[in-house]
Structure formats: C-alpha cells, structure tokens
Coordinates of C-alpha atoms in Angstrom, one line a residue:
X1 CA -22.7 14.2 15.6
X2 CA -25.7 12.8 16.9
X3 CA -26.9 11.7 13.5
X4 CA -23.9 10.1 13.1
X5 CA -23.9 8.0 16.0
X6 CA -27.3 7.1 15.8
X7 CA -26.4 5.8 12.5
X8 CA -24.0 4.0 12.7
X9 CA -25.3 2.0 15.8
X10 CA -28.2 0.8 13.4
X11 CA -25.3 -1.7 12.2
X12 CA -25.3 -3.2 15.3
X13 CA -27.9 -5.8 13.8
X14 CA -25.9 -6.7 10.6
X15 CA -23.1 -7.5 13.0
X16 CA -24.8 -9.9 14.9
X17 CA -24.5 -12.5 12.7
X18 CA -21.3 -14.3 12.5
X19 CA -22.2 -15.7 8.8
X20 CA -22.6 -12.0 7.7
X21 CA -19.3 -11.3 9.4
X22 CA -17.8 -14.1 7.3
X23 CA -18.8 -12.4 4.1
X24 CA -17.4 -9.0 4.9
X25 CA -14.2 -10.5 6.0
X26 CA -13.8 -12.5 2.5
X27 CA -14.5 -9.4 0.6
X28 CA -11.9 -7.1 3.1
X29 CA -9.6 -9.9 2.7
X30 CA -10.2 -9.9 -1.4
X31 CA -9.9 -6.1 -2.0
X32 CA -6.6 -5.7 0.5
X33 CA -5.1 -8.9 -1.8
X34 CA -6.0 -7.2 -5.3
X35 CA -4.5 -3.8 -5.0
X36 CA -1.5 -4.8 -3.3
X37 CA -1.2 -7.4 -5.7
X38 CA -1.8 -5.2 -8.6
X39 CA 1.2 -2.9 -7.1
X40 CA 3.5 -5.9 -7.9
X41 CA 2.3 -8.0 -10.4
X42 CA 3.2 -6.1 -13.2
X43 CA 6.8 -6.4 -12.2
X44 CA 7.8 -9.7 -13.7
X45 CA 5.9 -9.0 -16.7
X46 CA 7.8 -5.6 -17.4
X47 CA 10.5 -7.0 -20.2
X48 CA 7.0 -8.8 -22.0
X49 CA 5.8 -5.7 -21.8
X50 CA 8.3 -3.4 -23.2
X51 CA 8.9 -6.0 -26.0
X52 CA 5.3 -6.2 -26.6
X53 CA 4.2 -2.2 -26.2
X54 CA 8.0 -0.7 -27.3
X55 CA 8.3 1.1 -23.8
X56 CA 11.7 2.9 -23.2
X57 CA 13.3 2.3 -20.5
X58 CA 12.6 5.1 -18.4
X59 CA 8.9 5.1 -19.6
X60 CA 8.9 1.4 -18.4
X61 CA 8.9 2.9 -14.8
X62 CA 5.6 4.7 -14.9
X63 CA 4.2 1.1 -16.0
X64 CA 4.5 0.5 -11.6
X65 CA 4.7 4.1 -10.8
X66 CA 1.5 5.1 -12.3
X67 CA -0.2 2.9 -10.3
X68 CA 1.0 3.5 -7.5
X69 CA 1.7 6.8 -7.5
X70 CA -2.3 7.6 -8.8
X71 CA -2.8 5.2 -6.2
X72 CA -1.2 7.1 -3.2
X73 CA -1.9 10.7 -4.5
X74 CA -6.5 9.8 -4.0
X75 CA -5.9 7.7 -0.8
X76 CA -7.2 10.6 1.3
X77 CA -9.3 11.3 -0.7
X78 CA -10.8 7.5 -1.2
X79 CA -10.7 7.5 2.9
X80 CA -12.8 10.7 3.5
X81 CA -15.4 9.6 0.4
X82 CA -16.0 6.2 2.4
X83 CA -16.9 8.6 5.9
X84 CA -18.9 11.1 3.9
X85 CA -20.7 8.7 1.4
X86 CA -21.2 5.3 3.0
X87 CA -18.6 1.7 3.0
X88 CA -21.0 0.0 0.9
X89 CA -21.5 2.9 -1.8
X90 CA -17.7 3.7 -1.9
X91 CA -16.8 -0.1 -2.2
X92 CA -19.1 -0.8 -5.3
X93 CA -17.7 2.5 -6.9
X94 CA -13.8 1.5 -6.2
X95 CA -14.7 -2.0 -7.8
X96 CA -16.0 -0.8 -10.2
X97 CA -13.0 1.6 -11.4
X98 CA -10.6 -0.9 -11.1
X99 CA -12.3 -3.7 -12.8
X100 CA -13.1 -1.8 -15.9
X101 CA -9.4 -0.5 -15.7
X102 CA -8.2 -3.9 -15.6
X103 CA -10.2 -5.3 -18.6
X104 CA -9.7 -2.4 -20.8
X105 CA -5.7 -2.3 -19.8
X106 CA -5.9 -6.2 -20.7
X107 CA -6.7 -4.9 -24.4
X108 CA -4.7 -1.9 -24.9
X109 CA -2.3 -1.5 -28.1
X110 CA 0.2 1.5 -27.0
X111 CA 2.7 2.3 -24.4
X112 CA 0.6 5.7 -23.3
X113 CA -3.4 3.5 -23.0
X114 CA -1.4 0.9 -20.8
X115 CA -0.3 4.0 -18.4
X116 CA -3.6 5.6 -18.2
X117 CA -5.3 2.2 -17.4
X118 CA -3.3 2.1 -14.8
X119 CA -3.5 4.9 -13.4
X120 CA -7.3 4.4 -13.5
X121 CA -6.8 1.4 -11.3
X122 CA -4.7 3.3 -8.7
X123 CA -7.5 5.7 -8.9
X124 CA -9.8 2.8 -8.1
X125 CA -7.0 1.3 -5.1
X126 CA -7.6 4.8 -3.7
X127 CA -11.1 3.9 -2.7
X128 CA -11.0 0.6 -2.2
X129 CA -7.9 0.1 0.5
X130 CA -9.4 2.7 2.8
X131 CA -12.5 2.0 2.9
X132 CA -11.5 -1.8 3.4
X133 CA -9.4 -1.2 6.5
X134 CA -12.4 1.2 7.6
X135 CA -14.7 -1.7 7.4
X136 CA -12.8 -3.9 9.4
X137 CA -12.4 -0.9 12.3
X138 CA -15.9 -0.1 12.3
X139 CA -17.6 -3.6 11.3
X140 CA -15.5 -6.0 13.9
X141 CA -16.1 -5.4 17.7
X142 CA -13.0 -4.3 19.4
X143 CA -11.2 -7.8 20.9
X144 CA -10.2 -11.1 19.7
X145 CA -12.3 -10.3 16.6
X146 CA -10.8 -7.3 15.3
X147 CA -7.5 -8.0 15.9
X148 CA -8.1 -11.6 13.8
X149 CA -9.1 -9.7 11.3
X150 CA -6.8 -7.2 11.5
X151 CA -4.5 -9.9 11.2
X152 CA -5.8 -11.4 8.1
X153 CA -5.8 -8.0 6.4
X154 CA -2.6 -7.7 7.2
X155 CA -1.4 -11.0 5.2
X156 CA -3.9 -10.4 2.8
X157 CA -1.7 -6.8 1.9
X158 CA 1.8 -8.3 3.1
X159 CA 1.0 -11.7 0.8
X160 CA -0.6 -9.8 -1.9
X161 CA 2.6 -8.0 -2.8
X162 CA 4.9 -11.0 -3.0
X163 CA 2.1 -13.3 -4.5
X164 CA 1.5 -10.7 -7.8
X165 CA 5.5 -11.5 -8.6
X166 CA 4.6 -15.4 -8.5
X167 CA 1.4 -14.6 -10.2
X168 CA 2.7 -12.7 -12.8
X169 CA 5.5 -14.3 -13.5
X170 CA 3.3 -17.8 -13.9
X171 CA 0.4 -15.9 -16.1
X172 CA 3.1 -14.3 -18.3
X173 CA 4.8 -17.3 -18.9
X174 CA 2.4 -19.6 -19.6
X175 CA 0.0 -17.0 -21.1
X176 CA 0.4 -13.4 -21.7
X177 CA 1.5 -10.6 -19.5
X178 CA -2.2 -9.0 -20.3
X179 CA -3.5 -11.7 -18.0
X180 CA -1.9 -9.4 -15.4
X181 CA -4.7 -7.3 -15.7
X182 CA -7.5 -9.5 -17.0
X183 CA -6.9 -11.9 -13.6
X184 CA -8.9 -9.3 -11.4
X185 CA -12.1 -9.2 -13.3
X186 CA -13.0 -12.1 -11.3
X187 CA -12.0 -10.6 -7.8
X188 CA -13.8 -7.7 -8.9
X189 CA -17.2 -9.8 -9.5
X190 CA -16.8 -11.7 -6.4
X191 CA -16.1 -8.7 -3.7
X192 CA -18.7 -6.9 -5.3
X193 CA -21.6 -9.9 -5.0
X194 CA -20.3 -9.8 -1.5
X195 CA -20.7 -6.4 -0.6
X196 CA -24.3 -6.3 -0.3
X197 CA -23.4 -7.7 3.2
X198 CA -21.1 -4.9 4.1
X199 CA -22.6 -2.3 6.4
X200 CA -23.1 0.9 4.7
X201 CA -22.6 3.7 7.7
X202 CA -23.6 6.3 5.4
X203 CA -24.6 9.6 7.7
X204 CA -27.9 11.4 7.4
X205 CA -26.4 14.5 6.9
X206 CA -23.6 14.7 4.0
X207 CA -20.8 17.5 3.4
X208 CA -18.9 17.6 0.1
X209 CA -15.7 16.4 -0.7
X210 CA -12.1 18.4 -0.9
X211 CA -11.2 18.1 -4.4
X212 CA -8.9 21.3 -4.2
X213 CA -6.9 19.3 -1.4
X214 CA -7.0 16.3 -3.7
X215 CA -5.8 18.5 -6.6
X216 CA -2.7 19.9 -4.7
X217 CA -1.9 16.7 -2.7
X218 CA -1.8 14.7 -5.9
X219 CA 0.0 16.7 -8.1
X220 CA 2.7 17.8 -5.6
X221 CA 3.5 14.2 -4.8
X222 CA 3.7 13.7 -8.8
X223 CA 6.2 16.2 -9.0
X224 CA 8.2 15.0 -6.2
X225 CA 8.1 11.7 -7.5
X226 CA 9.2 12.4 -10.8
X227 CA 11.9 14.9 -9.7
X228 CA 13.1 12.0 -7.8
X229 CA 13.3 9.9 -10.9
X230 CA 15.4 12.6 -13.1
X231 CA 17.8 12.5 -10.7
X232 CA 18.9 8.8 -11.9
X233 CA 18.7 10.2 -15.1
X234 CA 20.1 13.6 -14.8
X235 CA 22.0 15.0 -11.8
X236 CA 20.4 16.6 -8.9
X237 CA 21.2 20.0 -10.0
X238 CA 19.9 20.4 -12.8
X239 CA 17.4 22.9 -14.1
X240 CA 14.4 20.6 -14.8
X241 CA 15.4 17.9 -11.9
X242 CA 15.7 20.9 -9.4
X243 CA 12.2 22.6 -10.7
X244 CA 9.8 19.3 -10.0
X245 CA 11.7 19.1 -6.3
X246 CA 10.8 22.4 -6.0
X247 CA 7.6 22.7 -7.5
X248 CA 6.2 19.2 -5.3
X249 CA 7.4 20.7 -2.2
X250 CA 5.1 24.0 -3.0
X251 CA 2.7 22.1 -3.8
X252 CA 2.7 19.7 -0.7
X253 CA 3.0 22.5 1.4
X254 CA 0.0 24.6 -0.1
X255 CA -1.4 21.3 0.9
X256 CA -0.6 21.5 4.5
X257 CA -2.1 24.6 4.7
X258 CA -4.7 24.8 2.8
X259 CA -5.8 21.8 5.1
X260 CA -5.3 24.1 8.3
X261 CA -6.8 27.1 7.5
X262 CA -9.1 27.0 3.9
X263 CA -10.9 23.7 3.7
X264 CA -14.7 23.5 4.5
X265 CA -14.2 19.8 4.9
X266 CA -10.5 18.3 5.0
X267 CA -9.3 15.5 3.6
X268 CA -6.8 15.6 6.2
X269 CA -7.8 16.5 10.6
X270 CA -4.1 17.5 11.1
X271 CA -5.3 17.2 15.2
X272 CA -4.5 13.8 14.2
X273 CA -0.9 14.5 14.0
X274 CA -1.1 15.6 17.4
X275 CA -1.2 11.7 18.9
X276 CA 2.3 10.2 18.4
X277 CA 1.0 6.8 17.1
X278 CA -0.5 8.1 14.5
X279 CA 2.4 10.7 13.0
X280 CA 4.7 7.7 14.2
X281 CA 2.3 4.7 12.0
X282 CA 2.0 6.8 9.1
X283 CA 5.8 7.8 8.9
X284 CA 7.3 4.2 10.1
X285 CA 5.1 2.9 7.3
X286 CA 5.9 5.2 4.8
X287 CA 10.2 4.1 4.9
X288 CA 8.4 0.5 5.6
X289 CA 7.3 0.3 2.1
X290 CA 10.1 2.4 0.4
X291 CA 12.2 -0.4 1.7
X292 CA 9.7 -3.0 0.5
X293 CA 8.5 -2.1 -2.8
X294 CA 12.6 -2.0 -3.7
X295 CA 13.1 -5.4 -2.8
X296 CA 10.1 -6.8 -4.6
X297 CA 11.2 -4.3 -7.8
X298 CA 14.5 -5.2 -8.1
X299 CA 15.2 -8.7 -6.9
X300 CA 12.4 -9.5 -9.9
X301 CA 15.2 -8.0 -12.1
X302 CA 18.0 -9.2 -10.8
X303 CA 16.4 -12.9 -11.5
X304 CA 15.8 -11.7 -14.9
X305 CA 18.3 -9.9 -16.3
X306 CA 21.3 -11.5 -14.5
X307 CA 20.4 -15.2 -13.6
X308 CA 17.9 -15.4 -17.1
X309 CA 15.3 -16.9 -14.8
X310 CA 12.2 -17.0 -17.0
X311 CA 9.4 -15.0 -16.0
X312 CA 7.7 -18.0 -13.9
X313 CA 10.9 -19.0 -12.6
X314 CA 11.1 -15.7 -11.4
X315 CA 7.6 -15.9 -9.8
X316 CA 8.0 -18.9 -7.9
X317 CA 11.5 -17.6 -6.4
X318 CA 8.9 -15.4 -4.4
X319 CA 7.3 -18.2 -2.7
X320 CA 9.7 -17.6 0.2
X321 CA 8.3 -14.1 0.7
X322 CA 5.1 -14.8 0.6
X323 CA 5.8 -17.9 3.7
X324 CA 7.4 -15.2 5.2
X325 CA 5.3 -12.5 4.8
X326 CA 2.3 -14.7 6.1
X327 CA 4.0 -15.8 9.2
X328 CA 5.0 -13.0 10.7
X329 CA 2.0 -11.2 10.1
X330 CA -0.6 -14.3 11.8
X331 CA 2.2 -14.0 14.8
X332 CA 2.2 -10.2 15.0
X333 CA -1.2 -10.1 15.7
X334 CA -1.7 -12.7 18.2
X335 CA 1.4 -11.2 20.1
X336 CA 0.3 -7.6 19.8
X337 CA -1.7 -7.4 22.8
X338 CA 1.3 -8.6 25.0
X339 CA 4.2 -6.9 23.5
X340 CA 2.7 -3.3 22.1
X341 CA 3.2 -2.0 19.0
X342 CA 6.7 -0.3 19.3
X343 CA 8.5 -3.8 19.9
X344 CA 7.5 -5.1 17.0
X345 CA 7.6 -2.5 14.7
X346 CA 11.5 -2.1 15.5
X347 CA 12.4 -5.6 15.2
X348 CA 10.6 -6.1 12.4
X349 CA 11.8 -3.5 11.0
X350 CA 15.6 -3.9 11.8
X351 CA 15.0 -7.5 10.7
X352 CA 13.9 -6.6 7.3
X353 CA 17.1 -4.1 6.8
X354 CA 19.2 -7.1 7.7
X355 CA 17.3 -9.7 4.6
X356 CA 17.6 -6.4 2.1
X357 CA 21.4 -5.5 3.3
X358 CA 22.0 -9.8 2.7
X359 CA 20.3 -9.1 -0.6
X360 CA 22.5 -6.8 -1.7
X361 CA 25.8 -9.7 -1.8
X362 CA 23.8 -10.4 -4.9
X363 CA 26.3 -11.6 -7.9
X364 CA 26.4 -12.1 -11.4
X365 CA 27.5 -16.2 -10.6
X366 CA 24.4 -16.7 -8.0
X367 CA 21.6 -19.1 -7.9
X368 CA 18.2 -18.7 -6.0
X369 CA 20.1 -21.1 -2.7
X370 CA 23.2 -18.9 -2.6
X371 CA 21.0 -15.4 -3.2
X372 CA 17.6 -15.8 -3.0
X373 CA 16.2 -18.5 -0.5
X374 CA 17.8 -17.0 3.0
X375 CA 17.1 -13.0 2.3
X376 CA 14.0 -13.9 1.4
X377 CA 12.8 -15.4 4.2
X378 CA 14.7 -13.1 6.7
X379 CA 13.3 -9.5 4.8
X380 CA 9.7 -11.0 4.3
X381 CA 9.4 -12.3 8.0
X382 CA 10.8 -8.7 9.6
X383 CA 8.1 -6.6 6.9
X384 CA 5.6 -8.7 7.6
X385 CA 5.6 -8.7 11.4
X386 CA 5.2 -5.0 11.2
X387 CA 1.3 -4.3 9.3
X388 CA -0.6 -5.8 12.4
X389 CA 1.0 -3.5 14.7
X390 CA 1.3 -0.3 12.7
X391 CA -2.6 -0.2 11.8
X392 CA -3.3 -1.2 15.3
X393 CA -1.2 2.2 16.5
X394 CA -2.6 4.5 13.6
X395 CA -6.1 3.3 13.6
X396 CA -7.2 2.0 17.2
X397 CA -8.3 4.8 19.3
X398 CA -9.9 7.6 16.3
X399 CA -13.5 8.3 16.4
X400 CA -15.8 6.3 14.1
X401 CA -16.3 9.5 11.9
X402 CA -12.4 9.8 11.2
X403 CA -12.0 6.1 10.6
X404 CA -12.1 6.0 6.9
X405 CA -9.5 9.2 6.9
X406 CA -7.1 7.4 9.8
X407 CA -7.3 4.9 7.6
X408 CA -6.5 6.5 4.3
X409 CA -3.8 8.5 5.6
X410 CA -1.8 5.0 6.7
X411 CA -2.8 3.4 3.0
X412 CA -1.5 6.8 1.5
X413 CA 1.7 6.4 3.5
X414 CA 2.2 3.4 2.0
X415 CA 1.5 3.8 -1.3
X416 CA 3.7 6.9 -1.6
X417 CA 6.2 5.1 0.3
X418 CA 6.5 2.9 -2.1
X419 CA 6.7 5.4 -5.4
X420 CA 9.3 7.8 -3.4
X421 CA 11.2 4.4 -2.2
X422 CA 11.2 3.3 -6.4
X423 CA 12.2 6.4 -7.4
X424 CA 14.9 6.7 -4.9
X425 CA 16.0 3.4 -5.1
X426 CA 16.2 3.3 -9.3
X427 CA 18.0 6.8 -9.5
X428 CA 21.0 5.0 -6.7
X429 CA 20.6 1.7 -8.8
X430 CA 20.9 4.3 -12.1
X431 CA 23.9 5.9 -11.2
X432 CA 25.6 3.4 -9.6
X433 CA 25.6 1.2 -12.8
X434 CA 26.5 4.5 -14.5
X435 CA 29.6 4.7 -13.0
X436 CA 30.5 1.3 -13.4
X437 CA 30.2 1.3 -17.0
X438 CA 31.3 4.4 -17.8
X439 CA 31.0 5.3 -21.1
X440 CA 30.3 1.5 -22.9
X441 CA 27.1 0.3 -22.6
X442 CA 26.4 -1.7 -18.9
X443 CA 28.1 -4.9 -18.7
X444 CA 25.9 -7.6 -16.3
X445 CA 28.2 -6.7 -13.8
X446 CA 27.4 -3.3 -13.9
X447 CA 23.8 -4.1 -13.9
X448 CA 24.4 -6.6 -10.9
X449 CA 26.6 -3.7 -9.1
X450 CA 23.3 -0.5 -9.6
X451 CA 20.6 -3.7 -8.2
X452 CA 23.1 -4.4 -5.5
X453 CA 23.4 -0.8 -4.3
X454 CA 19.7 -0.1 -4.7
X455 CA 18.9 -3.2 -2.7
X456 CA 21.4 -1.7 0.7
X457 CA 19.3 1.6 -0.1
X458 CA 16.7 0.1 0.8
X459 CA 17.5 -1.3 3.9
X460 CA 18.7 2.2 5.2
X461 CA 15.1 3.3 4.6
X462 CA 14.2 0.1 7.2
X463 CA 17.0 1.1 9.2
X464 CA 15.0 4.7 9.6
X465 CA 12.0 3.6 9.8
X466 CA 12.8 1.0 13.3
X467 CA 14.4 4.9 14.5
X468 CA 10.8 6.4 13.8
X469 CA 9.1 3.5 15.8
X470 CA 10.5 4.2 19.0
X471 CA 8.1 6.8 19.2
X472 CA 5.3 4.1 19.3
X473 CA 3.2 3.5 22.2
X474 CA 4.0 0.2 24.2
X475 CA 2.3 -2.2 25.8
X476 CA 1.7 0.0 29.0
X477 CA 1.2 2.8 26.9
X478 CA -1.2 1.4 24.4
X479 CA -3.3 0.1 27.2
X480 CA -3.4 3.2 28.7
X481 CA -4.7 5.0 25.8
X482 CA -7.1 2.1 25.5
X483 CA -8.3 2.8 28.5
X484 CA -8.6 6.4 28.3
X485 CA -11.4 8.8 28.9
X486 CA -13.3 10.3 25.7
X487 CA -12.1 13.7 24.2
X488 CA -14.3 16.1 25.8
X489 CA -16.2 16.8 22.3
X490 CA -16.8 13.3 21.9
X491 CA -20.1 12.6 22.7
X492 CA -20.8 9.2 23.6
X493 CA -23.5 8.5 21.0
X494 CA -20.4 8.4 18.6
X495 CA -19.2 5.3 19.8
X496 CA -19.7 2.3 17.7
X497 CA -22.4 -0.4 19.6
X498 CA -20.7 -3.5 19.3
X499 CA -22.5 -6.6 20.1
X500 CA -21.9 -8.9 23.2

C-alpha cells in the first residue's frame, strides 16, 4: 500500500503542467472516440460486406457482435492489467492490438479472418477503454478539471458511436467498406506518439493477473450471448438454445465465486458492489447501452433496406445523433455538481425511451423529416445526458489502486450491454418479421414491422434502466460521500497528490 501511494504521488510533477495535461486529454479523448466508433462503424458497411465476403445472414451478426462481445468479455481484465502493470505500458499494448487488427482486417479475403480480426480489436478495446477512463480519474485533480474532462470523455464515447455510422457510411460509399478498418491506423499512430506524456503509475511491487476469471467471465458471456441469438432463430425451448442459456449462466456464476472465495488477485473486488452507486452505474449502464446499440443497429437498416438510402446517405442521417449526443453530454457535466447523478440519469434515461418508442412509428412510406430527424435528436440528447453522471457515480470515490477495475467494470457494462441488448433486440426483430411473413419470404413490410418492434424493445430496456437509477446517490448524497471520512484500511498515503 505504501509503495503504491508513494508511487503514484511521484506523478504529481507530470501533472503540473497544463501543456502535458493537454496531451493526455487528446489521447483519452482519441482512444474513448476509436473504440466506440469501431462498435458502430461497421454497421452501415454490413450489406458491402456480406456482398463482398458472402456472409449469411446470421453470420453477418458476429461481424458487430465479435467486437463487441470480445470487447466486453476482457474489459476487466484490460482494467486490472492497467492497475497491476502501469497506464502508459497497458495503453501502448491496447494500441498496439487494435491497430494491427485493423490493418490486417482491412486486407482480409473470407467471412471467418474478418471475425477474428475483430475480435482481436475488441481484445485490444478491452485495454484501451479502461485504462483511458483510469487516466482521466487518476491524472486530472478532482474539480473543475476532472469533471471537464470527464465531460469530454463522455462525448468523445457518446459521439463516437453515432459518428462511426456517418463515417462508415461516407468511407464505404465513396471508397470501400475496408476503409472501416484501415481509418484507425492513424488514430492508432497518433495516441500512441502521445502517450509518452501519459503518467505511467505502475507500482513497485506487481501481482499477476486472473486469467482463470478472465477465462470463465468471457466464455460465460459468449454463451449467453449467443443463446440469446438462437432464440430469433430457434425458439426458446429448444435443446441447443436452452443449453448455451444454461451453460453462460454456469459459467457466469462460477465466475462470481470463483472471484469471492479462489482468486489470489481478482479481476473483480465484489466489496465494490457493496456501495449503491457503483452496482446502480454499472447496471443503469448496462440497459443504457442495450437500448443504445439497438437504435444505432437497426435505424442503419431501416435506412437501408426500407428507404434504399445509400450507405453515405445513411451516414449522414446520423448527424442528428451525434448534435445530440454532444449536447447533452457538455450540459451533463457542467450540471452535475448541482443536480446529482440520479436526476439526470432518470431523465435522461426516460428521454431516450421516448426518441426509441417515436422510432418505432417507423414505415415503409417514410423519409428521414417524418422518421428520422425528431427521434433522433430526442433519443441521442436523453443517452447522452446520462455518461457524465454514470461514471461520475461508479468511479468518483474508489481508491486509486481500484481505479482501473471501477473503471473496467463500467466499460464492461457497457460493452456487454450492448451485445445482450443486439442479441435481444434482433431475436424480437427476428420473430416479429417471422410472423408477419409467415411462410413466403419477408415482404418490406414485414422487415419494417421486426425493426419497428426491435426499436420499442429497446426503449423498455431505457425504461428499466431510469427504474435502476433511482438508486443513485443525489446531490446531497453525493456530497456527502464526497465528503466522507477514509475506509479505515485506507491509509492516507494512497491518496492521489493533486497539484494546487
């Protein structure tokens, strides 16, 4: 402990200079941009893809859901590798994963290379969003500072998943849905010329990572996932459907306790459970981005495959979330300190479920004025008012040696968040077109009718996550935590020294 602490208040003299600050914002800012872009960019590009590659339908899926689901599965682990190892270490590492994934995916020739290259990228989003949101917690001093830059971390992950539809729809149009991919060599070579400036925080003394809880965490959530999936496909009692259900949940719970009673070093301190805005954060934004990643996922295809918008057409449709998105989140965190986290975690919440249930009145006849422009601007502006506050309430008052696993644990809600919320969202969307079709093939109204019904899915999930954010601390109660005394094993050594 006292190694720690001493450690990490040698950064205090890296922080002291506001030009050095600069630099580690721009490369926070770049990372948090590039892998939630990369979580949406592909989804424009999917019917170039397919035609390209010869993806099925269903395999078509694991194109996002490899990502994302790789991506979500490593995020703890990605969180405690950034406390154990170093920020500066772990960032260069993550970089360098995804930027090699992303050329080589830019080159590949068959359906199966195109999923394994990305699920190398998730692998290398798994570092880098943790340890991004860890450097910004442990880098800024708490104040005006860090919440700015929470703020701008926020847009840069809010914006990043509504710019990668524009982006991708513009690159695939106008050159080739590889450039997908290929586009973030570049952020790749610039966050990493930046890091030198990071602050490493690597301890003196090092303890080895939990690969077993990796290992169980990982492939439980695959299992779930993909049960999930079958059920669109299948029905949801059937053999194989029933055995991946079953066999994630084992799996997630062999998780759960191997963390409480078997690991040497967890990936996960379940004690942080214990505070209610962190098991309230991690949960809100977990039906936060089930709700999200549907709207991005299937309003792409609706302006595809129903209005024949091309694929930059498409992208630019998005333009609205990404004002949207960027708003709310500048104004969430200048507001934060007077309102609390719970406020705005509910409103924004419930007025994100009302822009996904106006969604739904999509219709084979629409344009983007009649369908696209209002929704848009009314979902993107309740999601985005929520990032600020929920890492304020899941990362603000942890000890500096839990911050990279406070802060993969939130990342990890949302990426698997996301994958559950596809997988839920395609199997309603799946069945729902189903059954209006029957036994022809779908007409476009049957198509319109399964997006439709996904869409109001996925405003029930928003509806249930503004119920889980009640439990959130408010203003009075976030200051009082604030302004609490240290745990009694917290020594105060541990503390970060933050500059004057």
């Amino acid at each position: 402990m006292t190694n720690l602490g001493a450690g990490m208040q040698k950064e205090g003299a890296a922080e002291k200079s506001s030009v050095r600050l600069g630099w580690v914002l721009s490369v926070v800012v770049a990372v948090q941009f590039m892998v939630t872009l990369d979580a949406s960019v592909v989804n424009v590009a999917l019917p170039a893809v397919r035609a390209d590659l010869g993806f099925s339908e269903a395999g078509l899926l694991w194109v996002v859901n490899a990502y994302t689901l790789v991506f979500g599965g490593f995020l703890l682990l990605g969180g405690r590798a950034a406390d154990l190892f170093g920020r500066r270490r772990v960032l260069w590492l993550g970089l360098g994963l995804f930027g090699l994934a992303s050329f080589l995916g830019g080159l590949v020739q068959e359906p199966s290379q195109l999923v394994v290259a990305r699920a190398v990228q998730g692998l290398g989003a798994a570092v880098l969003a943790p340890v991004a949101l860890t450097i910004v917690t442990t880098t800024f001093p708490e104040g005006a500072q860090r919440t700015k830059a929470l703020a701008l971390w926020s847009v840069a992950g809010a914006s990043g998943g509504a710019a990668g539809v524009l982006i991708g729809g513009v690159l695939t149009d106008y050159l080739n849905w590889r450039w997908v991919l290929l586009i973030n060599v570049p952020i790749v070579l610039f966050a990493a010329l930046g890091g030198k400036e990071v602050p490493d925080g690597r301890p003196e003394q090092r303890s080895g990572l939990d690969l077993i809880g990796a290992l169980l965490a990982t492939t439980g959530l695959a299992a779930l996932v993909y049960g999930v999936v079958r059920v669109g496909n299948d029905s949801l009692t059937s053999g194989a459907t029933l055995g991946f259900l079953g066999a994630g949940i084992v799996l997630l719970t062999a998780f759960v306790l191997y963390e409480a009673k078997g690991a040497r070093q967890p990936l996960v301190q379940l004690r942080l459970f214990a505070h209610r805005s962190v098991s309230g954060a991690n949960l809100a934004m977990l039906l936060l981005a089930s709700g999200q990643f549907a709207s991005f996922y299937f309003v792409s295809l609706y302006l595809q495959q129903v209005l024949h918008f091309t694929p930059a057409a498409a992208g630019l449709a998005f333009l609205p979330f990404c004002v949207g998105f960027t708003a709310a989140a500048m104004l969430s965190g200048r507001v934060l300190a007077r309102t609390g986290p719970r406020l705005l975690v509910v409103a924004g919440t419930l007025i994100g479920a009302l822009g996904l249930a106006w969604f739904s009145r999509i219709s084979t006849d629409g344009s983007f004025l009649a369908n696209i422009l209002g929704p848009s601007l009314v979902a993107s502006f309740g999601i985005g008012a929520c990032f600020v506050p929920l890492a304020n309430a899941a990362t603000g008052n942890v000890l500096p040696q839990d911050a990279g696993m406070a802060s993969g644990l939130l990342n990890s809600g949302q990426q698997v968040g996301g994958s559950l919320g596809l997988a839920v969202t395609v199997s309603v969307a799946t069945s729902h077109t189903a059954s209006l079709a029957g036994d022809s093939k779908p007409t476009l109204a049957a198509l319109n009718g399964g997006y439709g019904a996904a869409l109001l899915a996925g405003a029930g999930l928003l509806v249930l996550a503004a119920l889980v954010a009640l439990i959130l601390p408010g203003r009075q109660s976030a200051e009082s935590a604030e302004s609490a005394p240290a745990e009694p094993d917290e020594l105060p050594e541990q503390r970060i020294t933050q500059p004057s």
